[in-house]
Coordinates of C-alpha atoms in Angstrom, one line a residue:
Chain A
M228 CA 57.9 93.7 72.5
N229 CA 54.3 93.3 72.3
R230 CA 51.3 95.8 72.8
L231 CA 50.6 94.8 76.5
G232 CA 54.1 95.1 77.3
I233 CA 54.2 98.9 76.5
I234 CA 51.0 99.3 78.1
A235 CA 52.6 97.8 81.5
V236 CA 55.6 99.8 81.0
V237 CA 53.9 103.1 80.8
A238 CA 51.6 102.6 83.5
A239 CA 54.6 101.3 85.9
A240 CA 56.6 105.0 84.6
I241 CA 53.2 106.7 85.5
V242 CA 53.0 105.2 88.9
A243 CA 56.9 105.6 89.8
V244 CA 56.2 109.2 89.1
A245 CA 53.5 109.5 90.8
L246 CA 54.4 107.4 94.1
P247 CA 56.3 109.3 96.1
F248 CA 53.7 112.2 96.3
F249 CA 51.3 109.7 98.3
L250 CA 54.3 108.7 100.5
A251 CA 56.1 109.4 103.8
P252 CA 59.9 110.0 103.6
F253 CA 60.6 106.6 104.8
G254 CA 58.5 105.1 102.0
I255 CA 60.3 107.9 99.8
Y256 CA 63.9 106.3 101.0
L257 CA 62.6 102.8 99.8
I258 CA 61.8 103.6 96.3
S259 CA 65.0 105.6 96.1
M260 CA 66.6 102.3 97.2
W261 CA 64.5 100.1 94.5
T262 CA 66.2 102.5 91.6
V263 CA 69.7 102.0 93.2
L264 CA 69.1 98.3 93.4
T265 CA 67.6 98.3 89.6
I266 CA 70.5 100.0 88.3
A267 CA 72.9 97.4 90.1
A268 CA 70.8 94.9 89.0
I269 CA 70.4 95.8 85.5
G270 CA 74.1 95.6 85.6
L271 CA 74.4 91.9 86.7
N272 CA 71.5 91.3 84.4
L273 CA 73.8 92.4 81.2
T274 CA 76.8 90.0 82.7
L275 CA 74.8 87.3 83.6
G276 CA 71.5 87.0 81.9
Y277 CA 72.4 88.4 78.6
A278 CA 76.3 87.6 78.4
G279 CA 75.9 84.1 80.7
Q280 CA 78.9 84.9 83.3
V281 CA 78.1 83.7 86.6
S282 CA 79.3 87.1 88.6
L283 CA 79.1 87.2 92.4
A284 CA 80.9 90.3 92.4
Q285 CA 78.5 93.0 91.9
G286 CA 78.0 93.4 95.3
A287 CA 81.5 94.7 95.3
F288 CA 81.3 96.9 92.8
V289 CA 78.5 98.9 94.5
G290 CA 81.1 99.1 97.3
I291 CA 83.9 100.5 95.3
G292 CA 81.6 102.8 94.0
A293 CA 80.5 103.9 97.3
Y294 CA 83.3 104.9 98.7
C295 CA 84.8 106.6 95.6
V296 CA 81.8 109.0 95.4
A297 CA 82.3 109.3 99.0
L298 CA 86.1 110.0 98.9
M299 CA 86.0 112.0 96.1
T300 CA 83.1 114.5 97.4
Q301 CA 84.5 114.9 100.5
A302 CA 88.0 115.4 99.2
G303 CA 86.2 118.1 97.3
W304 CA 85.2 117.1 93.8
P305 CA 82.1 117.8 92.8
Y306 CA 79.5 115.0 92.7
P307 CA 79.0 114.3 88.9
F308 CA 82.7 114.5 88.2
A309 CA 82.8 111.6 91.0
F310 CA 79.8 110.0 89.7
V311 CA 81.5 109.5 86.0
C312 CA 85.1 108.4 87.9
A313 CA 83.0 105.7 90.0
G314 CA 81.9 104.1 86.8
L315 CA 85.2 104.7 84.7
L316 CA 87.0 102.7 88.3
C317 CA 84.7 99.8 87.9
F318 CA 84.6 99.5 84.4
V319 CA 88.5 99.1 84.4
I320 CA 88.4 96.8 87.2
G321 CA 85.7 94.7 85.8
W322 CA 87.5 94.7 82.9
I323 CA 90.3 93.1 84.7
L324 CA 88.3 91.1 86.7
G325 CA 86.8 89.8 83.1
Y326 CA 90.4 88.3 82.2
P327 CA 89.3 84.9 84.6
A328 CA 86.0 84.8 82.2
L329 CA 88.2 83.9 79.6
R330 CA 89.7 81.0 81.1
V331 CA 87.1 79.9 83.4
Q332 CA 83.1 79.2 82.9
H333 CA 80.3 79.0 85.0
H334 CA 80.7 78.0 88.7
Y335 CA 84.8 78.7 88.3
L336 CA 83.7 81.9 87.3
A337 CA 81.3 82.2 90.3
F338 CA 84.3 81.2 93.0
V339 CA 86.7 83.8 91.4
T340 CA 84.1 86.7 91.6
L341 CA 83.1 85.6 95.1
A342 CA 86.8 85.3 95.9
F343 CA 87.1 89.4 94.6
T344 CA 84.4 90.3 96.5
T345 CA 85.7 88.8 99.6
L346 CA 89.0 91.0 99.2
V347 CA 87.4 93.9 98.5
F348 CA 85.7 93.8 102.0
L349 CA 88.8 93.0 103.1
V350 CA 90.4 95.8 101.9
L351 CA 87.5 98.1 102.7
R352 CA 88.0 97.0 106.3
N353 CA 91.4 97.3 106.4
E354 CA 92.9 100.0 104.8
E355 CA 91.5 102.6 107.2
W356 CA 93.9 105.4 106.4
L357 CA 91.4 105.6 103.3
T358 CA 88.3 104.1 104.5
H359 CA 88.2 104.6 107.8
G360 CA 87.8 100.7 108.6
I361 CA 84.8 99.3 110.5
Y362 CA 83.6 102.9 111.5
G363 CA 82.4 103.6 107.8
I364 CA 81.9 107.2 106.4
D365 CA 79.6 109.3 107.7
G366 CA 77.8 112.5 106.9
I367 CA 77.8 112.1 103.0
A368 CA 76.2 115.5 101.5
R369 CA 73.7 114.7 98.8
P370 CA 74.6 116.6 95.8
T371 CA 73.5 120.0 94.4
L372 CA 73.1 119.7 90.6
L373 CA 73.4 122.8 89.0
G374 CA 71.9 124.8 91.6
W375 CA 69.0 122.4 92.2
S376 CA 70.0 120.9 95.7
T377 CA 68.5 117.3 96.0
G378 CA 68.8 117.2 100.2
E379 CA 65.3 116.6 100.5
A380 CA 64.2 112.9 100.1
L381 CA 61.9 113.9 97.2
D382 CA 64.3 115.6 95.4
F383 CA 66.7 112.9 95.6
Y384 CA 64.5 110.4 94.4
V385 CA 63.8 112.3 91.5
F386 CA 67.3 112.9 90.7
S387 CA 68.2 108.6 91.2
L388 CA 64.7 108.1 89.3
G389 CA 66.0 110.0 86.4
A390 CA 69.5 108.6 86.5
L391 CA 67.9 105.2 86.6
T392 CA 65.8 106.3 83.3
V393 CA 69.1 107.4 81.5
L394 CA 70.7 104.2 82.3
A395 CA 67.9 101.9 81.8
A396 CA 67.4 103.3 78.0
T397 CA 71.1 103.4 77.2
T398 CA 71.5 99.8 78.2
W399 CA 68.1 99.5 76.6
W400 CA 69.8 101.2 73.4
M401 CA 72.8 98.8 73.4
L402 CA 70.9 95.8 74.1
R403 CA 69.2 96.4 70.4
S404 CA 72.8 97.5 69.0
P405 CA 74.8 94.3 67.4
W406 CA 76.8 94.5 70.7
G407 CA 74.0 93.4 72.5
R408 CA 73.2 90.7 70.2
A409 CA 76.6 89.8 70.1
F410 CA 76.3 89.2 74.5
V411 CA 73.3 86.7 73.2
A412 CA 74.9 84.8 70.9
L413 CA 77.7 84.4 73.6
R414 CA 75.6 82.9 76.1
E415 CA 73.3 81.2 73.8
N416 CA 76.1 79.5 71.6
P417 CA 79.8 80.4 72.1
I418 CA 81.5 78.4 69.5
R419 CA 78.5 79.3 67.1
A420 CA 79.5 82.9 68.0
L421 CA 83.1 82.4 67.7
S422 CA 83.0 80.7 64.1
L423 CA 80.5 83.3 62.7
G424 CA 83.7 86.1 63.3
L425 CA 82.7 87.6 66.6
D426 CA 86.0 88.5 69.0
T427 CA 84.0 86.6 71.8
R428 CA 87.1 87.5 74.1
R429 CA 86.7 90.8 73.7
Y430 CA 82.9 91.1 73.7
T431 CA 82.8 88.5 77.0
L432 CA 85.3 91.4 79.2
M433 CA 82.8 94.1 77.3
A434 CA 79.9 92.8 79.2
F435 CA 81.5 91.9 82.7
A436 CA 82.9 95.8 82.0
I437 CA 80.0 97.1 81.7
G438 CA 77.7 95.2 83.9
S439 CA 80.5 96.3 87.0
S440 CA 80.4 100.0 85.6
L441 CA 76.6 100.1 85.9
G442 CA 77.4 98.8 89.7
G443 CA 79.5 100.9 90.6
L444 CA 77.0 103.7 89.4
A445 CA 74.6 102.8 91.9
G446 CA 77.1 102.7 94.6
A447 CA 77.4 106.3 93.4
L448 CA 74.0 106.7 94.3
Y449 CA 73.7 104.4 97.0
A450 CA 76.5 106.7 99.2
P451 CA 74.7 109.9 98.9
L452 CA 71.1 108.2 99.1
V453 CA 72.1 106.5 102.6
Q454 CA 74.6 109.2 103.3
F455 CA 76.8 106.5 105.5
I456 CA 78.6 103.7 103.9
E457 CA 81.0 100.5 105.8
P458 CA 82.8 97.9 104.4
S459 CA 79.9 95.1 106.0
S460 CA 77.0 97.1 103.6
F461 CA 79.0 95.5 100.6
A462 CA 80.3 92.1 101.5
L463 CA 78.9 89.1 99.8
G464 CA 75.1 89.3 101.3
L465 CA 74.6 92.2 98.9
S466 CA 76.2 90.4 95.7
F467 CA 74.0 87.3 96.8
N468 CA 71.1 89.7 97.2
L469 CA 71.6 91.3 93.9
L470 CA 72.2 87.9 92.0
L471 CA 68.4 86.6 93.7
M472 CA 66.9 90.1 92.0
V473 CA 67.9 89.4 89.0
I474 CA 67.0 85.1 89.1
V475 CA 63.4 86.1 90.8
G476 CA 63.1 88.9 88.6
G477 CA 63.8 86.9 85.2
S478 CA 67.7 87.0 83.8
G479 CA 67.8 87.9 80.6
Y480 CA 64.4 89.7 80.6
F481 CA 64.9 93.6 80.1
F482 CA 62.5 94.5 83.0
G483 CA 63.6 91.3 85.0
P484 CA 65.6 93.7 87.3
F485 CA 63.1 96.1 88.1
V486 CA 60.6 93.4 89.2
G487 CA 63.3 91.7 91.4
A488 CA 64.6 94.4 92.9
L489 CA 60.9 95.8 93.8
I490 CA 60.4 92.5 95.6
A491 CA 64.1 92.8 97.6
V492 CA 63.1 96.2 98.8
L493 CA 59.5 95.9 99.3
L494 CA 59.5 92.0 100.6
P495 CA 60.8 92.8 104.1
E496 CA 58.3 95.2 105.0
W497 CA 55.5 93.1 103.6
L498 CA 56.5 90.3 105.8
R499 CA 56.8 92.9 108.6
V500 CA 54.1 90.7 110.3
T501 CA 56.4 87.7 110.2
Q502 CA 58.6 89.5 112.3
G503 CA 62.3 88.2 112.5
Y504 CA 61.0 85.2 110.1
Y505 CA 60.8 87.3 106.9
L506 CA 64.6 86.2 105.6
I507 CA 63.4 82.5 105.9
V508 CA 59.9 82.9 104.1
Y509 CA 61.7 84.8 101.0
A510 CA 64.5 82.0 100.9
A511 CA 61.7 79.5 101.0
A512 CA 60.0 81.4 97.9
V513 CA 63.3 81.6 95.9
M514 CA 63.4 77.8 96.7
I515 CA 60.0 77.1 95.6
M516 CA 60.1 79.7 92.6
M517 CA 63.4 78.2 91.4
A518 CA 61.9 74.6 91.5
L519 CA 58.4 75.5 89.8
C520 CA 59.8 78.6 87.2
P521 CA 63.9 79.5 87.1
S522 CA 63.0 81.7 84.4
G523 CA 61.6 84.1 87.4
L524 CA 58.6 86.2 87.6
L525 CA 58.4 87.9 84.4
G526 CA 59.3 84.4 82.7
L527 CA 56.0 82.7 84.8
A528 CA 54.3 86.1 83.5
E529 CA 54.9 85.3 79.9
R530 CA 53.9 81.8 80.7
A531 CA 50.8 82.7 81.8
A532 CA 50.1 85.4 79.0
K533 CA 51.2 82.6 76.6
A534 CA 48.4 80.3 78.0
V535 CA 45.8 83.1 78.5
L536 CA 46.2 83.5 74.4
R537 CA 46.2 80.2 73.4
R538 CA 43.2 79.7 75.3
D539 CA 40.9 82.3 73.8
P540 CA 42.4 83.1 70.2
P541 CA 41.0 86.3 68.2
P542 CA 38.4 85.4 66.1
V543 CA 40.1 86.0 62.7
A544 CA 43.4 84.7 63.7
P545 CA 46.1 87.8 62.5
L546 CA 49.1 86.5 61.1
R547 CA 52.0 86.3 63.0
I548 CA 55.9 85.6 62.9
E549 CA 57.0 85.0 65.8
V550 CA 60.2 86.6 66.4
T551 CA 61.8 84.7 69.6
E552 CA 63.1 87.7 71.9
P553 CA 65.8 86.6 74.2
Chain B
M165 CA 110.5 76.9 115.6
A166 CA 108.9 75.5 118.6
S167 CA 106.0 78.2 117.3
F168 CA 106.5 76.8 113.9
V169 CA 105.3 73.4 114.5
Q170 CA 102.7 74.5 117.1
L171 CA 101.0 76.3 114.1
V172 CA 101.9 73.9 111.7
V173 CA 100.0 71.1 113.9
S174 CA 96.9 73.6 114.6
G175 CA 96.8 74.4 111.0
L176 CA 96.4 70.2 109.9
A177 CA 93.6 70.0 112.6
T178 CA 91.7 72.8 110.6
G179 CA 92.8 71.7 107.8
A180 CA 91.8 68.4 107.8
I181 CA 88.3 69.2 108.8
Y182 CA 88.3 71.8 106.3
A183 CA 89.1 68.5 103.9
L184 CA 86.0 66.9 105.0
I185 CA 83.7 69.3 104.0
A186 CA 85.7 69.8 100.6
V187 CA 85.5 66.1 100.1
G188 CA 81.6 66.0 100.3
F189 CA 81.5 68.8 98.2
T190 CA 83.8 67.5 95.3
L191 CA 81.3 64.0 95.9
L192 CA 78.4 66.1 94.8
W193 CA 79.7 67.7 92.2
Q194 CA 81.1 64.6 90.9
T195 CA 78.3 62.6 90.7
S196 CA 75.3 65.1 89.9
Q197 CA 76.8 68.3 88.9
T198 CA 75.4 70.1 92.3
I199 CA 77.3 72.9 93.2
N200 CA 76.2 73.2 96.8
F201 CA 76.4 76.9 98.4
A202 CA 74.9 75.6 101.3
Q203 CA 77.6 73.5 102.4
G204 CA 79.2 75.7 105.2
E205 CA 75.5 76.3 107.0
F206 CA 75.6 72.1 106.5
V207 CA 78.3 72.0 108.8
M208 CA 76.7 74.5 111.1
L209 CA 73.5 72.8 111.7
P210 CA 74.2 69.5 112.7
A211 CA 76.3 70.9 115.8
F212 CA 72.6 72.3 116.7
F213 CA 70.8 69.0 116.6
I214 CA 73.3 68.1 118.9
L215 CA 72.8 70.6 121.1
A216 CA 68.9 70.1 121.1
S217 CA 69.3 66.3 121.7
M218 CA 71.4 67.0 124.6
N219 CA 68.8 69.6 125.9
L220 CA 66.7 66.9 126.1
G221 CA 68.5 64.9 128.3
A222 CA 70.9 62.7 125.8
P223 CA 74.1 62.3 126.8
F224 CA 76.9 63.6 124.4
W225 CA 77.6 60.7 122.7
L226 CA 74.2 59.5 122.1
A227 CA 73.5 62.9 120.9
A228 CA 76.2 62.7 118.1
L229 CA 75.1 59.9 116.8
I230 CA 71.5 61.1 116.9
G231 CA 73.1 64.3 115.5
I232 CA 75.0 62.2 112.6
A233 CA 71.8 60.4 111.8
L234 CA 69.4 63.2 111.8
S235 CA 72.6 64.9 109.3
I236 CA 72.1 62.1 106.7
L237 CA 68.4 62.5 107.1
V238 CA 67.8 65.8 106.8
L239 CA 70.8 67.1 105.0
G240 CA 71.5 64.0 103.2
L241 CA 68.1 62.6 101.8
L242 CA 65.4 65.3 102.2
F243 CA 68.3 67.8 100.4
K244 CA 68.7 65.2 97.8
L245 CA 64.7 64.7 97.4
V246 CA 63.1 68.0 97.9
I247 CA 66.1 70.6 96.4
V248 CA 67.8 68.8 94.4
D249 CA 66.3 66.2 92.3
P250 CA 63.5 69.0 91.1
M251 CA 66.0 71.3 89.8
L252 CA 68.2 69.1 88.2
K253 CA 66.7 69.0 84.8
H254 CA 66.8 72.9 84.7
G255 CA 70.6 72.5 85.0
V256 CA 73.7 74.2 86.8
L257 CA 72.9 77.7 87.5
P258 CA 68.9 77.5 89.1
L259 CA 70.4 75.0 91.4
V260 CA 72.8 77.4 92.8
I261 CA 70.6 79.7 93.3
S262 CA 68.3 77.5 94.8
T263 CA 71.6 76.6 97.1
I264 CA 72.0 80.5 98.0
A265 CA 68.6 80.7 99.2
L266 CA 69.3 77.3 101.2
S267 CA 72.1 78.4 103.2
L268 CA 70.3 81.8 103.7
F269 CA 67.2 79.3 105.2
L270 CA 69.5 77.6 107.4
K271 CA 71.3 80.0 108.5
E272 CA 68.2 82.1 109.6
S273 CA 66.0 78.9 111.1
A274 CA 69.0 78.5 113.1
K275 CA 69.1 82.2 114.2
D276 CA 65.5 82.5 114.8
F277 CA 64.8 78.6 116.2
Y278 CA 67.8 77.9 118.5
S279 CA 69.4 81.1 119.0
S280 CA 71.6 84.3 117.9
Q281 CA 74.5 83.8 120.4
A282 CA 77.5 81.4 119.9
Q283 CA 76.8 78.0 121.9
P284 CA 79.3 76.1 123.8
F285 CA 80.0 72.7 122.3
P286 CA 81.7 70.0 124.1
A287 CA 84.4 68.8 123.0
L288 CA 86.0 65.5 122.2
V289 CA 88.5 64.9 125.1
P290 CA 89.4 67.2 127.7
S291 CA 92.2 70.0 126.2
T292 CA 95.6 69.8 128.2
D293 CA 98.9 70.2 126.2
V294 CA 101.2 67.2 125.4
H295 CA 104.9 68.4 124.5
V296 CA 106.1 66.7 121.6
F297 CA 109.9 67.7 120.3
G298 CA 110.2 71.5 122.7
A299 CA 106.4 72.2 121.2
V300 CA 103.0 72.7 122.9
V301 CA 100.1 70.7 121.1
S302 CA 96.9 70.3 122.5
T303 CA 95.4 67.2 122.4
Q304 CA 92.1 68.4 121.2
S305 CA 93.8 69.3 117.8
L306 CA 95.4 65.4 118.3
A307 CA 91.9 64.4 118.4
V308 CA 90.5 66.2 115.1
L309 CA 93.6 64.9 113.7
A310 CA 93.1 61.5 114.5
V311 CA 89.2 61.3 114.1
A312 CA 89.4 63.2 110.4
I313 CA 92.5 61.1 108.9
A314 CA 90.1 58.0 110.3
T315 CA 87.4 59.2 108.4
V316 CA 89.1 59.8 105.5
V317 CA 90.7 56.5 105.6
A318 CA 87.3 55.0 106.2
L319 CA 85.9 56.8 102.8
H320 CA 88.6 55.9 101.0
L321 CA 88.5 52.1 101.7
L322 CA 84.9 52.5 100.8
L323 CA 85.3 54.0 97.8
N324 CA 88.4 52.1 96.2
K325 CA 88.3 48.6 97.7
T326 CA 84.7 48.0 97.7
R327 CA 82.3 47.2 94.9
L328 CA 79.8 49.6 96.3
G329 CA 82.7 52.1 96.0
R330 CA 83.7 51.2 92.4
C331 CA 80.5 51.2 91.3
M332 CA 80.0 55.2 92.6
Q333 CA 83.1 55.9 90.9
A334 CA 82.0 54.7 87.7
T335 CA 78.7 56.8 88.2
A336 CA 81.1 59.6 89.0
Q337 CA 83.3 59.4 85.9
N338 CA 80.8 58.4 83.0
P339 CA 76.9 57.7 84.0
T340 CA 75.7 56.8 80.6
L341 CA 78.7 53.8 80.6
A342 CA 77.9 52.9 84.8
R343 CA 74.2 52.8 83.4
I344 CA 74.9 50.5 80.3
L345 CA 77.1 48.3 82.5
G346 CA 73.8 47.5 84.8
I347 CA 74.8 50.0 88.0
P348 CA 72.0 51.7 89.5
V349 CA 73.3 55.4 89.1
R350 CA 70.3 57.2 90.8
R351 CA 71.1 54.9 93.9
M352 CA 74.9 55.4 93.4
V353 CA 74.2 59.2 93.6
L354 CA 71.6 59.5 96.4
Y355 CA 74.7 57.3 98.1
T356 CA 76.7 60.1 97.9
F357 CA 74.6 62.7 99.3
L358 CA 73.9 60.7 102.2
I359 CA 77.4 60.5 102.3
N360 CA 77.6 63.7 102.3
G361 CA 75.5 64.3 105.3
A362 CA 77.8 62.0 107.4
L363 CA 80.9 64.1 106.6
V364 CA 78.9 67.7 107.5
A365 CA 77.9 66.2 110.9
I366 CA 81.2 64.7 111.7
A367 CA 83.0 67.8 110.6
S368 CA 80.4 70.0 112.4
I369 CA 81.7 67.4 115.8
L370 CA 84.8 68.3 115.2
I371 CA 84.7 72.4 114.4
S372 CA 82.1 73.2 117.2
P373 CA 84.4 72.9 120.2
I374 CA 87.0 75.4 118.6
Y375 CA 84.6 78.0 116.7
L376 CA 81.4 77.2 119.3
A377 CA 78.2 76.7 117.6
K378 CA 77.4 80.2 115.9
F379 CA 74.6 80.6 113.2
T380 CA 77.1 82.1 111.3
N381 CA 79.9 79.7 111.2
G382 CA 79.0 78.9 107.6
E383 CA 79.9 81.4 106.3
T384 CA 83.6 80.9 106.7
L385 CA 83.3 77.5 106.9
G386 CA 81.6 77.3 103.2
M387 CA 84.3 79.4 102.0
A388 CA 87.1 77.3 103.1
A389 CA 85.5 73.9 101.4
F390 CA 85.4 76.1 97.8
L391 CA 88.6 77.2 98.2
A392 CA 89.8 73.6 99.1
A393 CA 87.9 72.1 96.6
I394 CA 88.8 74.4 93.9
I395 CA 92.7 74.6 94.6
G396 CA 93.1 70.9 95.1
G397 CA 91.1 69.7 92.0
F398 CA 87.3 69.4 92.1
N399 CA 87.0 65.9 90.7
Q400 CA 89.9 64.2 92.4
V401 CA 88.8 63.3 96.7
R402 CA 92.3 63.3 97.2
G403 CA 92.5 66.8 95.5
A404 CA 89.9 68.4 98.3
I405 CA 91.7 66.5 100.7
L406 CA 95.1 68.6 99.7
G407 CA 93.4 71.6 99.1
G408 CA 92.1 71.5 102.6
V409 CA 95.2 70.6 104.8
I410 CA 97.1 73.4 102.5
L411 CA 94.2 76.2 103.3
G412 CA 94.3 75.1 107.3
V413 CA 98.4 75.0 107.3
L414 CA 98.6 78.6 105.1
D415 CA 95.4 80.3 107.0
N416 CA 97.7 80.1 110.5
L417 CA 101.3 80.3 109.0
S418 CA 100.3 83.5 107.0
A419 CA 98.0 85.0 110.1
A420 CA 101.4 84.4 112.2
Y421 CA 103.7 85.4 110.2
I422 CA 102.4 87.7 107.3
S423 CA 99.5 90.0 108.4
S424 CA 96.5 88.9 110.6
Q425 CA 94.4 91.2 109.3
Y426 CA 94.5 90.1 105.9
R427 CA 94.3 85.9 107.0
G428 CA 91.5 85.8 105.1
A429 CA 92.9 87.1 102.1
F430 CA 95.6 84.7 100.8
P431 CA 93.7 81.6 100.3
L432 CA 91.9 83.9 98.1
L433 CA 95.1 85.0 96.3
I434 CA 96.1 81.4 96.2
L435 CA 92.6 80.4 94.8
I436 CA 93.0 83.0 91.9
A437 CA 96.1 81.5 91.1
V438 CA 95.1 78.5 90.9
I439 CA 92.4 79.3 88.6
L440 CA 94.4 81.4 86.3
L441 CA 97.5 78.5 86.3
R442 CA 96.1 75.2 86.7
P443 CA 92.1 75.9 86.5
Q444 CA 91.7 72.0 86.8
G445 CA 93.6 72.2 90.5
L446 CA 96.5 70.8 92.0
L447 CA 95.7 67.3 91.4
G448 CA 92.6 67.8 89.8
R449 CA 92.3 66.0 85.9
I450 CA 91.4 68.4 82.8
E451 CA 87.4 67.9 82.6
E452 CA 86.0 68.0 78.9
R453 CA 84.3 71.5 79.3
T454 CA 81.4 72.0 77.1
V455 CA 82.1 75.0 76.3

């Protein structure tokens, strides 16, 4: 990452920390939702942007994580334990769901995951003994960690921002590791990756499972944030939205999900003047962007930055070796 | 037994509608690698074209013709020119995203510019019951079956018996070779989009009296089209027909005999089984995959 990028990230981090002090409770709720959706989108970006597997199941994993945490905390288990369980559960289910990914590619995989999302929705809706069906689960308590209650909006935002930071840092570290390189190799040229001795089978499963577990962890934060969950929140619409977030932000860019989730959270508020029409505007904007710049907003920014740099070369051109980043 | 026959007949009727939708879906895939995630909304929309024309005073038959024509124009031609053409160079995934956005766009437009309430839609024939071998079958089911079969036969004749149809098949099977043989490949691709526009309009006329015209109809119908196409085989027209029929009958039978709550789940389980055991679909041929 170049210096400009570092400055941008630091500035964004300062804004993220300082912003809640200038916001009403609803604003804090919105940016808390942003942290939650960003975590889920980071997971999907791992599967889609880095490993190149199209998944329409991320929303279902958010649902599984949310229900896992809601049911476990209401049964009296401590929140941190439930949080870890949500991640592990989604890891295992993601691993199993990853098997079809080995047999099929691209559009077929999209349909398998689409079917999975619908199945999860049906189970959540129909198994009333467990999930209370369409009535959902309400009164989900916000956790108290080591005596620190996150019941207030601001406290919960700090907690979820902390979770986002830790999970994003872990993902960043993982992508720098040989594992992350292997994921990219899978996307760029699976046959070459295989011929270089990468166990593509294992890495594909791994990408899917890790991405899914991040979805589950996002769900584990979603449940106490909203304090009410119901099956239809986790239907296909959420998976589509998460997919759009990753694409709009820029799939394969580490910070793409941050940008995409921010737009998904803020746009309905900004476009409130258009009243009911905001989804139409959003959908039209996505279609236009796909036609002009399918690499997303960060891809657009990168292109713009390159254009500016090329037009305005430094007086003494420093010797630079271009390392193509994914 | 009588109820079984009834269930099968009404299942065949819905299955035939699914088949029409799935055939259009596979045609687009075969000729231009377009995976149309908005196909369900494509079926939802013509019903509103027709209702709007009827509101302007057109009789049903005229409104239906206007609906089909508009559908060919908007969902065929405009879709191809505005959405698909600029995206083709970017590959499959951006186009998938774009059609997902399009489905949202069409759904919200129908809701905001027409109505969020389910609209009654005139049936093709007055609904009376006919007794066949002790089973009660509605004339509506029979009419749907008749129209759907006629459409499929017409499409089959077009694709297999005319020069134009064979050119389209050649385009689907090997565009490069087709171009070398002097087939105007781009125009053939455009024709498949126009045919898809007509198919979804016919499906819309058939399904709307049953489901009512509602902006959310596309969700289930689009899903049915995907499922039918994959179960039957993505690269075969007859595979899509078989898939649609299987889906319609299975949906009815499983709802009646196994579990109505999980009626949505059985097609999905079959889908997963087909993808795992026979990824090319029941009638599909194995494609050479790039990966």
